[in-house]
XYZ file of C-alpha atoms in Angstrom:
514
model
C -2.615 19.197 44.464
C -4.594 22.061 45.998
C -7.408 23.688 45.089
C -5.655 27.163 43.425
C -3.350 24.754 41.393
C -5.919 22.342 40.632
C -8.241 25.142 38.969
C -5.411 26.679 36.735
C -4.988 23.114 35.269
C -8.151 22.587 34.495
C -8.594 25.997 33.177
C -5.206 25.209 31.588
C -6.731 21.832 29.946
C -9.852 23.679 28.651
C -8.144 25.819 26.950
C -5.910 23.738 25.496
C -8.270 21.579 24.693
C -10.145 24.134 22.518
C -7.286 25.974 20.691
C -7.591 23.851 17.953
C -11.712 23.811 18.274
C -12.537 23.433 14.656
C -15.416 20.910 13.043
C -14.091 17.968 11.895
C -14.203 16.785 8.281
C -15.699 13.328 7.316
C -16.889 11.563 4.107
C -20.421 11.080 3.526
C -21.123 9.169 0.112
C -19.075 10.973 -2.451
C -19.275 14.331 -0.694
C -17.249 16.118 2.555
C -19.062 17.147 5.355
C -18.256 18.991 8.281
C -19.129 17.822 12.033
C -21.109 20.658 11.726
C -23.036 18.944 8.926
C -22.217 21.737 5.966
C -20.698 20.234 2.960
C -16.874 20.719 2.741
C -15.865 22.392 -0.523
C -11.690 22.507 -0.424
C -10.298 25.351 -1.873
C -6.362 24.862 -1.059
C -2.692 25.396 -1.787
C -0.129 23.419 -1.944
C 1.957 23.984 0.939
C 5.614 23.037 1.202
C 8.164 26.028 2.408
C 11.070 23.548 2.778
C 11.607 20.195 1.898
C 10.749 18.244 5.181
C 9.017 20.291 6.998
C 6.755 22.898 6.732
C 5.149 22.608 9.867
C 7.146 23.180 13.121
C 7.887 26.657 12.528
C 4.575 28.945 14.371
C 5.834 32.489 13.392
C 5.437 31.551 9.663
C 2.391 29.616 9.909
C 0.750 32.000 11.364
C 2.355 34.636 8.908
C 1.054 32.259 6.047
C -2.292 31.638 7.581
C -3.352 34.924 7.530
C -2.968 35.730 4.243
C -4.170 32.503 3.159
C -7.316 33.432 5.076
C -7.518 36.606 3.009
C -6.716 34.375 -0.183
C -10.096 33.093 0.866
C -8.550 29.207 1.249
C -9.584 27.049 3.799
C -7.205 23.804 2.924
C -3.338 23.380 2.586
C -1.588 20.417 1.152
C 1.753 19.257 2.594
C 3.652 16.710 0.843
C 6.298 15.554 3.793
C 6.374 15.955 7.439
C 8.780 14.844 10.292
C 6.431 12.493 12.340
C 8.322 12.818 15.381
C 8.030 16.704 15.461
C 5.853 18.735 17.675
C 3.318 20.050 14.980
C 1.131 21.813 17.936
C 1.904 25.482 17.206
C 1.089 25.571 12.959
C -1.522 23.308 13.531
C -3.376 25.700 15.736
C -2.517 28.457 13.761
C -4.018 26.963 10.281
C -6.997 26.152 12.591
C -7.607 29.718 13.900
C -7.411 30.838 10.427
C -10.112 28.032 9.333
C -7.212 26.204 7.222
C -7.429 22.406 6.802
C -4.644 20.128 6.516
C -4.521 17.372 3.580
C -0.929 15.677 4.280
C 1.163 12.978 2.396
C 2.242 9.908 4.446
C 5.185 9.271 2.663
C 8.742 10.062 2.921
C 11.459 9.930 0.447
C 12.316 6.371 1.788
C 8.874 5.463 1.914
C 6.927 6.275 -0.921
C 5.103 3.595 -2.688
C 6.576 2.941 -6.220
C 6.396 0.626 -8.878
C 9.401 -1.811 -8.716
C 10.781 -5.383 -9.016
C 10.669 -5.142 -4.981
C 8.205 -4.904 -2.215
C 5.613 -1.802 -2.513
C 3.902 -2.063 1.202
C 6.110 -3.302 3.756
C 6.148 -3.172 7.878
C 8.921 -0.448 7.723
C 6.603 1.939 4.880
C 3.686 0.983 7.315
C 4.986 1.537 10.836
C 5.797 5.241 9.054
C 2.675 5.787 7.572
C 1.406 4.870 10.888
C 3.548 7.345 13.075
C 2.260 10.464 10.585
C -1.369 9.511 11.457
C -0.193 9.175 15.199
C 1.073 12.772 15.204
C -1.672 13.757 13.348
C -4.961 12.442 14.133
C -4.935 14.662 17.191
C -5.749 17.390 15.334
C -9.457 18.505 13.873
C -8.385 20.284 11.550
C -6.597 17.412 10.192
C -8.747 16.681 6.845
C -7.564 13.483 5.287
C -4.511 11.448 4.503
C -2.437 10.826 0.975
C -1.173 7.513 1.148
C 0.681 8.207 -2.610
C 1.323 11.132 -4.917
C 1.812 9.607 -8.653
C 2.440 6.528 -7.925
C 0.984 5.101 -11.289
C 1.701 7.365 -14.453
C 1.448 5.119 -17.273
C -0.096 1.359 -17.675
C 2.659 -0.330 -17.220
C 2.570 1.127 -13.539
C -0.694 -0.566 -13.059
C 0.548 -3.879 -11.101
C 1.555 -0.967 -8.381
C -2.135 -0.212 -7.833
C -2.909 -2.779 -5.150
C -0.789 -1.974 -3.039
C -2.443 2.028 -2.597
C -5.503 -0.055 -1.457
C -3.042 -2.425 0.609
C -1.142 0.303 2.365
C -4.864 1.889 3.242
C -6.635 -0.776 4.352
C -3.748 -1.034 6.628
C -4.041 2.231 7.708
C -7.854 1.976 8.016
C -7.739 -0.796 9.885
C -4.824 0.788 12.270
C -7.080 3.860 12.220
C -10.011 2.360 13.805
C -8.173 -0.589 16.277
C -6.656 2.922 17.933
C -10.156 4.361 18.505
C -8.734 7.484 16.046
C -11.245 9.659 14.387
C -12.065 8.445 11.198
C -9.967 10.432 8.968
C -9.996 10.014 5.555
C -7.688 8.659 3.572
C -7.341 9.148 -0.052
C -4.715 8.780 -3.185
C -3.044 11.585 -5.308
C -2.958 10.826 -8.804
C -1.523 11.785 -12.023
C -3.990 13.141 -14.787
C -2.717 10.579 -17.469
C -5.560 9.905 -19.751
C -4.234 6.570 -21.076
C -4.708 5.237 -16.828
C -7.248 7.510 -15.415
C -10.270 5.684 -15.741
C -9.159 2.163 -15.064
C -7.154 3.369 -11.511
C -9.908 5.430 -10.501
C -12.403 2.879 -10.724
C -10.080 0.145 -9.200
C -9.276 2.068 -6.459
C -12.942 2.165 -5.222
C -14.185 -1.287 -6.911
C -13.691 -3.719 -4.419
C -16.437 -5.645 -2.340
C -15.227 -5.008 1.068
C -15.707 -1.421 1.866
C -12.351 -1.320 4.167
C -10.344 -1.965 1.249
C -11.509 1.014 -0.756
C -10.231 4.563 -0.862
C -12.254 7.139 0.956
C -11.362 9.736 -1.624
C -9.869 10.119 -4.467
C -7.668 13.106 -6.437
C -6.340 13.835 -9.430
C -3.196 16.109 -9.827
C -4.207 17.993 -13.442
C -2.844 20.811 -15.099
C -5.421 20.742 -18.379
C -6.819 24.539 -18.205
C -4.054 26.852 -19.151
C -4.577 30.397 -19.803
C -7.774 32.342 -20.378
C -9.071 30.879 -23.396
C -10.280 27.670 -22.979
C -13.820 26.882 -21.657
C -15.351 23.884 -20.135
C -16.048 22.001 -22.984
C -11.989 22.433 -24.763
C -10.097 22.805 -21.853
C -10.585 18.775 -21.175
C -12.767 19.223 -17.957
C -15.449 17.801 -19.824
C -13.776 14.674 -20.355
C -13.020 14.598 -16.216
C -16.487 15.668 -14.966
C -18.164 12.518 -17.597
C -15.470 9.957 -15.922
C -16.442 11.665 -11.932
C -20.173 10.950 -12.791
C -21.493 8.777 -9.677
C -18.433 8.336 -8.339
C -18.442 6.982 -4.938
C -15.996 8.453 -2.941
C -15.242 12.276 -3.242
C -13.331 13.628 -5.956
C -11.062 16.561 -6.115
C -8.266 18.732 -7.408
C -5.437 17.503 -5.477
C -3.213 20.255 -7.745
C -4.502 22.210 -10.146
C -3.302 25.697 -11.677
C -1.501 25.551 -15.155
C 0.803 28.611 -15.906
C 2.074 27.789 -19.035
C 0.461 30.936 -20.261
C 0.430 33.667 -17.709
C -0.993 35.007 -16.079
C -3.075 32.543 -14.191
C -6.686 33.310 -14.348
C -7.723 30.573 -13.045
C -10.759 30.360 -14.976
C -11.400 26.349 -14.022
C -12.313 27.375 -10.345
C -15.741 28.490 -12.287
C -16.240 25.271 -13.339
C -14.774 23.551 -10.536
C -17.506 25.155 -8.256
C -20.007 25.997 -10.656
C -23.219 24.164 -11.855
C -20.699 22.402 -14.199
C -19.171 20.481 -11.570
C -19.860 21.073 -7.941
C -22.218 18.289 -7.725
C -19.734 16.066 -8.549
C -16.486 17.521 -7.457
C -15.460 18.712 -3.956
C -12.788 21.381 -4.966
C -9.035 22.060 -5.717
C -6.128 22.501 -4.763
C -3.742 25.022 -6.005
C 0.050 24.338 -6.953
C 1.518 26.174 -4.826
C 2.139 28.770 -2.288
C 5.771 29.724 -1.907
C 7.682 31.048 -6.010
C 10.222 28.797 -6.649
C 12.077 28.202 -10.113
C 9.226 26.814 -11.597
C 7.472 30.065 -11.711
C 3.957 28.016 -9.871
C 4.362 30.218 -6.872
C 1.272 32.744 -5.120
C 3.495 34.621 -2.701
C 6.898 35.441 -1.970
C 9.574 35.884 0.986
C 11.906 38.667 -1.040
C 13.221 38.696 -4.237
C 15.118 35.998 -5.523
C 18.865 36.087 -4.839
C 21.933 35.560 -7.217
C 24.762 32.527 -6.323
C 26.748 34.290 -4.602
C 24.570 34.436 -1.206
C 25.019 31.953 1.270
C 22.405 29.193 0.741
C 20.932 27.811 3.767
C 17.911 26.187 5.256
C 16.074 29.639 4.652
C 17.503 29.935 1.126
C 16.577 27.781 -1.315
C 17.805 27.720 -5.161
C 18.053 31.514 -4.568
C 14.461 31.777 -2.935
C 13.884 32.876 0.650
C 11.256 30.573 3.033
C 10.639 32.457 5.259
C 9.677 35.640 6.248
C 6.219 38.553 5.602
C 4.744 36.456 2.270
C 4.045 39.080 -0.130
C 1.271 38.451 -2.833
C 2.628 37.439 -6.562
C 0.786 39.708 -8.901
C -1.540 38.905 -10.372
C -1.721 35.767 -10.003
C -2.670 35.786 -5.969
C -5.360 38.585 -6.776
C -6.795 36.421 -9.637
C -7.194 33.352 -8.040
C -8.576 35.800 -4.683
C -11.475 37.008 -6.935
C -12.321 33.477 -8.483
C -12.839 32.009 -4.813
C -14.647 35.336 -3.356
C -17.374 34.746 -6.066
C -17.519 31.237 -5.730
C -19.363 29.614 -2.361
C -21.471 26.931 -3.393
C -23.367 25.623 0.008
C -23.995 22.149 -1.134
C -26.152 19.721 0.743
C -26.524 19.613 4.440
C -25.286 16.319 5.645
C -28.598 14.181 7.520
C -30.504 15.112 4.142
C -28.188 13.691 1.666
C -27.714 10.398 4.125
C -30.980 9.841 4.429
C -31.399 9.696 0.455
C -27.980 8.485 -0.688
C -27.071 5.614 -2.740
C -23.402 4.950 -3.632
C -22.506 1.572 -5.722
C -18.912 1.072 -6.319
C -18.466 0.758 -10.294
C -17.403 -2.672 -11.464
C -13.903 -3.448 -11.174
C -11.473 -2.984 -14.538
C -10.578 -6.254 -16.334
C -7.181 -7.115 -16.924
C -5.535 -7.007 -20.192
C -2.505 -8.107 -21.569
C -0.120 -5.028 -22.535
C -2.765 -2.906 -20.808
C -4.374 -2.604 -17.435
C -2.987 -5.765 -15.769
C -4.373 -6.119 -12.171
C -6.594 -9.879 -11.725
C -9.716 -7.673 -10.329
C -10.416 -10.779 -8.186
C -7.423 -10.953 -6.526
C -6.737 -10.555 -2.983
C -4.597 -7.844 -1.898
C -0.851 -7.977 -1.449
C 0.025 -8.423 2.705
C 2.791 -6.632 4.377
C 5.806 -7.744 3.382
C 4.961 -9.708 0.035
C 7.503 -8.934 -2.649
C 7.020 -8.642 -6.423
C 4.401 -6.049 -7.610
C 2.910 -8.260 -10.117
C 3.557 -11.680 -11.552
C 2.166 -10.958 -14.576
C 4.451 -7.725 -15.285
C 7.281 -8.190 -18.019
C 10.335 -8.441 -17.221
C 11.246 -5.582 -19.142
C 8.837 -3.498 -18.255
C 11.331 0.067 -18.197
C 11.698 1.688 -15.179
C 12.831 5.556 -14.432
C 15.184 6.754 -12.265
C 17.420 9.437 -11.518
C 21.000 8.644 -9.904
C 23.576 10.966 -8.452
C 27.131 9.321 -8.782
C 26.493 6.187 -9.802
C 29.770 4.926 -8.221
C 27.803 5.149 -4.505
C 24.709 4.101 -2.861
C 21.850 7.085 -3.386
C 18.727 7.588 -1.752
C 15.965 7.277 -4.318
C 13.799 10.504 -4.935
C 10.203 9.517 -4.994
C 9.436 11.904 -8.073
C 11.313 9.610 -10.061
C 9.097 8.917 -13.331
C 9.827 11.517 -15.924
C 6.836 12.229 -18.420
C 8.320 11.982 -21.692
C 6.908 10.529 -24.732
C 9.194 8.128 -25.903
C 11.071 5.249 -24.191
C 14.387 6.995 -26.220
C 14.397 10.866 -26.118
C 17.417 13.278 -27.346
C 18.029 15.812 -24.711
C 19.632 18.938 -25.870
C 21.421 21.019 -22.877
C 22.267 24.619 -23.593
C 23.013 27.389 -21.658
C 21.883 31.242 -22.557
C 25.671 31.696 -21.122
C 27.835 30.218 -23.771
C 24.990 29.211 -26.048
C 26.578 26.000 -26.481
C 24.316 22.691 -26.622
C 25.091 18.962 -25.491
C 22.806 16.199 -27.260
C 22.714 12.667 -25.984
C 19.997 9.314 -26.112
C 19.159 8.409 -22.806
C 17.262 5.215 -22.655
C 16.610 2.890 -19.714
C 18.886 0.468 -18.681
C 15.852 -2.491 -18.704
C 15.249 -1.792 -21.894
C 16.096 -4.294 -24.998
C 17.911 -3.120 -27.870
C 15.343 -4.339 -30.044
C 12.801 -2.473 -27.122
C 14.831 0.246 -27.476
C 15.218 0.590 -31.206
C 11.206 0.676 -31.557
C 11.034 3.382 -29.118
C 13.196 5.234 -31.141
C 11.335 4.920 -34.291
C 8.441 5.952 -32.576
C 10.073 9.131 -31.430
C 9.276 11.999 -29.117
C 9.034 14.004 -32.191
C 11.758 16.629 -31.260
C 10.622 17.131 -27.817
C 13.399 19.149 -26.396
C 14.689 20.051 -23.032
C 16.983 22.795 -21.986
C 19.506 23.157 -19.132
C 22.498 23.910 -18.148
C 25.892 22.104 -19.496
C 26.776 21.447 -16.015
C 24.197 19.290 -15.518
C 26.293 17.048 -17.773
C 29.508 17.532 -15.946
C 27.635 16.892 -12.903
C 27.470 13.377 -13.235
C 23.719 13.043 -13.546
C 22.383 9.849 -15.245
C 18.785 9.748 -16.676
C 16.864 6.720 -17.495
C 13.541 7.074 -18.973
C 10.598 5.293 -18.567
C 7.840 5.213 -21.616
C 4.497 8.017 -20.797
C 1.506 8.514 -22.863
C 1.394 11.361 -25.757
C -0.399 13.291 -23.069
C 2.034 13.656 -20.820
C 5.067 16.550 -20.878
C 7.993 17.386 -19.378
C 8.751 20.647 -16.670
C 11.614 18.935 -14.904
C 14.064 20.077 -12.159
C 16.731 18.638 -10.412
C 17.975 19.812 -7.152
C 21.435 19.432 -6.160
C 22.872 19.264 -2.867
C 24.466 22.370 -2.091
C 20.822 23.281 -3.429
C 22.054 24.695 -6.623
C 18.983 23.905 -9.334
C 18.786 22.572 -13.249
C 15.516 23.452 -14.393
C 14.202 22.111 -17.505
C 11.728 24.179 -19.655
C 8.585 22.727 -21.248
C 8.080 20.183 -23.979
C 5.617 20.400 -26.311
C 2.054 21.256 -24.876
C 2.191 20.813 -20.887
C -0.848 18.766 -19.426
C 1.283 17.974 -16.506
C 4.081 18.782 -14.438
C 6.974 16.617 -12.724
C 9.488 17.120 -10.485
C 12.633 15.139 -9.749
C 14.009 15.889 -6.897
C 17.721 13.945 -5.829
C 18.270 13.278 -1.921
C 22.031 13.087 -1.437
């Protein structure tokens, strides 16, 4: 190589090697910090323009970035990726824009769940593995989910150790490969019946490498304008956070059940109420689908009759100039422009920190179930817990029940009652369908007390097609506290949304791979 040649490549490799020149993000006791040693407050959306991935398209994530930037976020969420793509160009582009990247591990194949099978196996691990691979190159690459609502009642609990198996694996994968230290975290579901137990197990344990390095908490508990800190529930969260180990944030946040969004919590969330404790939010989501959560659009929705393709989803467009939602975007734009706590620096709050990991929840019978003292499930064991009933109900959703199905891994429906009528009507023909759905493990006698207890006329609606379409629902039992906002996507992307049922806390989806 000569000498003209052999100064454009190394000119070439500088600047390659800086385009993505951002500090890196680390965990420091229960706070973020930056390389740079600031504390890392994440203000985020949720971030997923198609189902697989949102990330190997440049033109729209540099489209996106910038008016995230003006949004004044400086986080995304993305809940699947394809590990084998080249993730270079949106990567760079979120990183120019100061926009950090919190991404799920999992796939649709290999979420963790609760089942009568193994949780953590080579195959979930070797793909877990090749997201960090494709990933870890990145700075602006700010931690790992290794589930989303995995656990969302207590009879989900014998699933727990195998979050802190599949990241100690990763942690120790992680580190042998010489990778950054990235953290690596869990995504869970704001049921009050299982918060406190899983967040304290998940950061209990004596050895250090088989703890979380951060924990989140998916809640929807502030809706609307009126509530304040004290009735909106965030009380009850911040008293539970209190020296928490590990750092603690929003991993979705944003009710709408009565819009517009003000997003009123971010006050909290950032102000003396909380920042000392919590490390920010993410908001559900970017891109307006069906379910009305959306900050920006691509167009307005379309009717049936246009072609539906991989830019065209249930009559949204995915791509394009994103165009503000009003007023939602603006509302949640003036929250975070008044809002910029500065936190600690990070060599002053080492030099005085203290973090003990709270004691470890005891196992109950018909409650919390996991032996605190025992040893973590391996690779490859089977059988979540050998302590679980047998007929412990599980939820599902299956397409055609006459052929094999890919499992969807927002499976669990939030319902209150093992037995639920479901009434599906249509604004159409105003016609309604009832039917008892309950699940297929269930007992009669299991079955018959569920249905005494009742879901106290919890209804759903949607259309009757979703009855001819051969859809089969089995429900699985959820605390008072959760609710329903359910929709099912179809394959030739055609959707059955399901409104809400009695006060929303939380929100599900169930989404069917065919």
């Amino acid at each position: 190589m000569g000498a003209p040649s052999t100064l454009i490549f190394l000119v070439l490799a500088a600047i390659c090697a800086t385009i993505n020149a951002i500090p890196t993000i680390s965990v420091v006791g229960s706070k973020f910090f930056t390389s740079d040693g600031d504390q890392f407050f994440v203000k985020g959306v949720a971030y997923q323009l198609v189902e697989d991935d949102p990330l190997v398209n440049t033109t729209q994530c540099q489209l996106d970035a910038t008016l995230m930037q003006q949004l004044g976020a400086n986080a995304i969420r993305v809940y699947h990726v394809d590990a084998s793509a080249d993730h270079a160009g949106c990567m760079n582009a979120f990183a120019a824009a100061g926009i950090y990247l919190f991404v799920d591990m999992d796939s649709f194949k290999t979420y963790i769940r609760y089942e009568s099978v193994s949780s953590w196996t080579a195959n979930k691990s070797a793909s877990y593995r090749a997201v960090m691979d494709n990933f870890q190159q990145y700075d602006n690459t700010a931690g790992f989910f290794v589930g989303n609502e995995v656990l969302n009642v207590l009879a989900d609990s014998g699933a727990a150790p195998y979050l802190l198996s599949a990241a100690a694996d990763l942690k120790s994968y992680r580190d042998a490969k010489g990778y950054r230290k990235i953290p690596i975290g869990y995504s869970a579901t704001d049921t009050a019946v299982l918060r406190p137990m899983l967040q304290d197990y998940l950061v209990c344990r004596p050895n250090v490498t088989e703890r979380l390095d951060f924990y989140a908490l998916n809640s929807y508990e502030w809706c609307g304008s009126t509530p304040d800190f004290q009735t909106s529930g965030y009380i009850g969260l911040q008293a539970l956070a209190e020296d928490y180990p590990v750092p603690i944030f929003f991993s979705e946040d944003g009710c709408n059940t009565v819009p517009p969004r003000t997003f009123n919590d971010q006050a909290a969330i950032f102000g003396p109420q909380m920042v000392d404790t919590w490390s920010g939010a993410i908001i559900y989501e970017w891109i307006q689908e069906m379910n009305n959560y959306g900050l920006v659009s691509y167009g307005p929705q379309v009717g049936p009759d246009v072609n539906q393709g991989s830019t065209i989803i249930q009559g949204f467009t995915r791509q394009g100039v994103p165009t503000p939602v009003s007023p939602d975007f603006s509302n949640l734009q003036q929250q975070w422009k008044t809002l910029n706590p500065t936190g600690v620096k990070s060599a002053q709050y080492a030099a005085t920190v203290k973090t003990t990991p709270p004691p470890c929840p005891s196992s109950t019978a018909g409650g919390w179930t996991v032996d605190p003292g025992a040893p973590l499930p391996t690779v490859g064991v089977g059988a979540v817990s050998a302590g679980m009933p047998n007929g412990v109900p599980k939820g599902s959703i299956t397409v055609d029940p006459s052929a094999a199905r890919t499992p969807s891994p927002y499976t669990s429906l939030s319902v209150s009652a093992l037995s639920t009528s479901l009434a599906f009507s249509t604004s159409q023909t105003g016609s309604t369908y009832s039917s008892t759905v309950t699940p297929s493990s269930m007992t009669s006698s299991t079955a018959s007390a569920a249905t005494s207890q009742g879901a106290a006329g919890r209804t759903v609606y949607g259309p009757p097609s979703f009855k001819d379409a051969g859809l089969m629902i089995t429900l699985r039992y959820l605390s008072e506290m959760d609710v329903v906002d359910l929709t099912i996507h179809e394959k030739d992307n055609s959707e059955f949304r399901f409104g809400k049922i009695a006060a929303t806390r939380s929100k599900y989806w169930v989404k069917v791979k065919r």
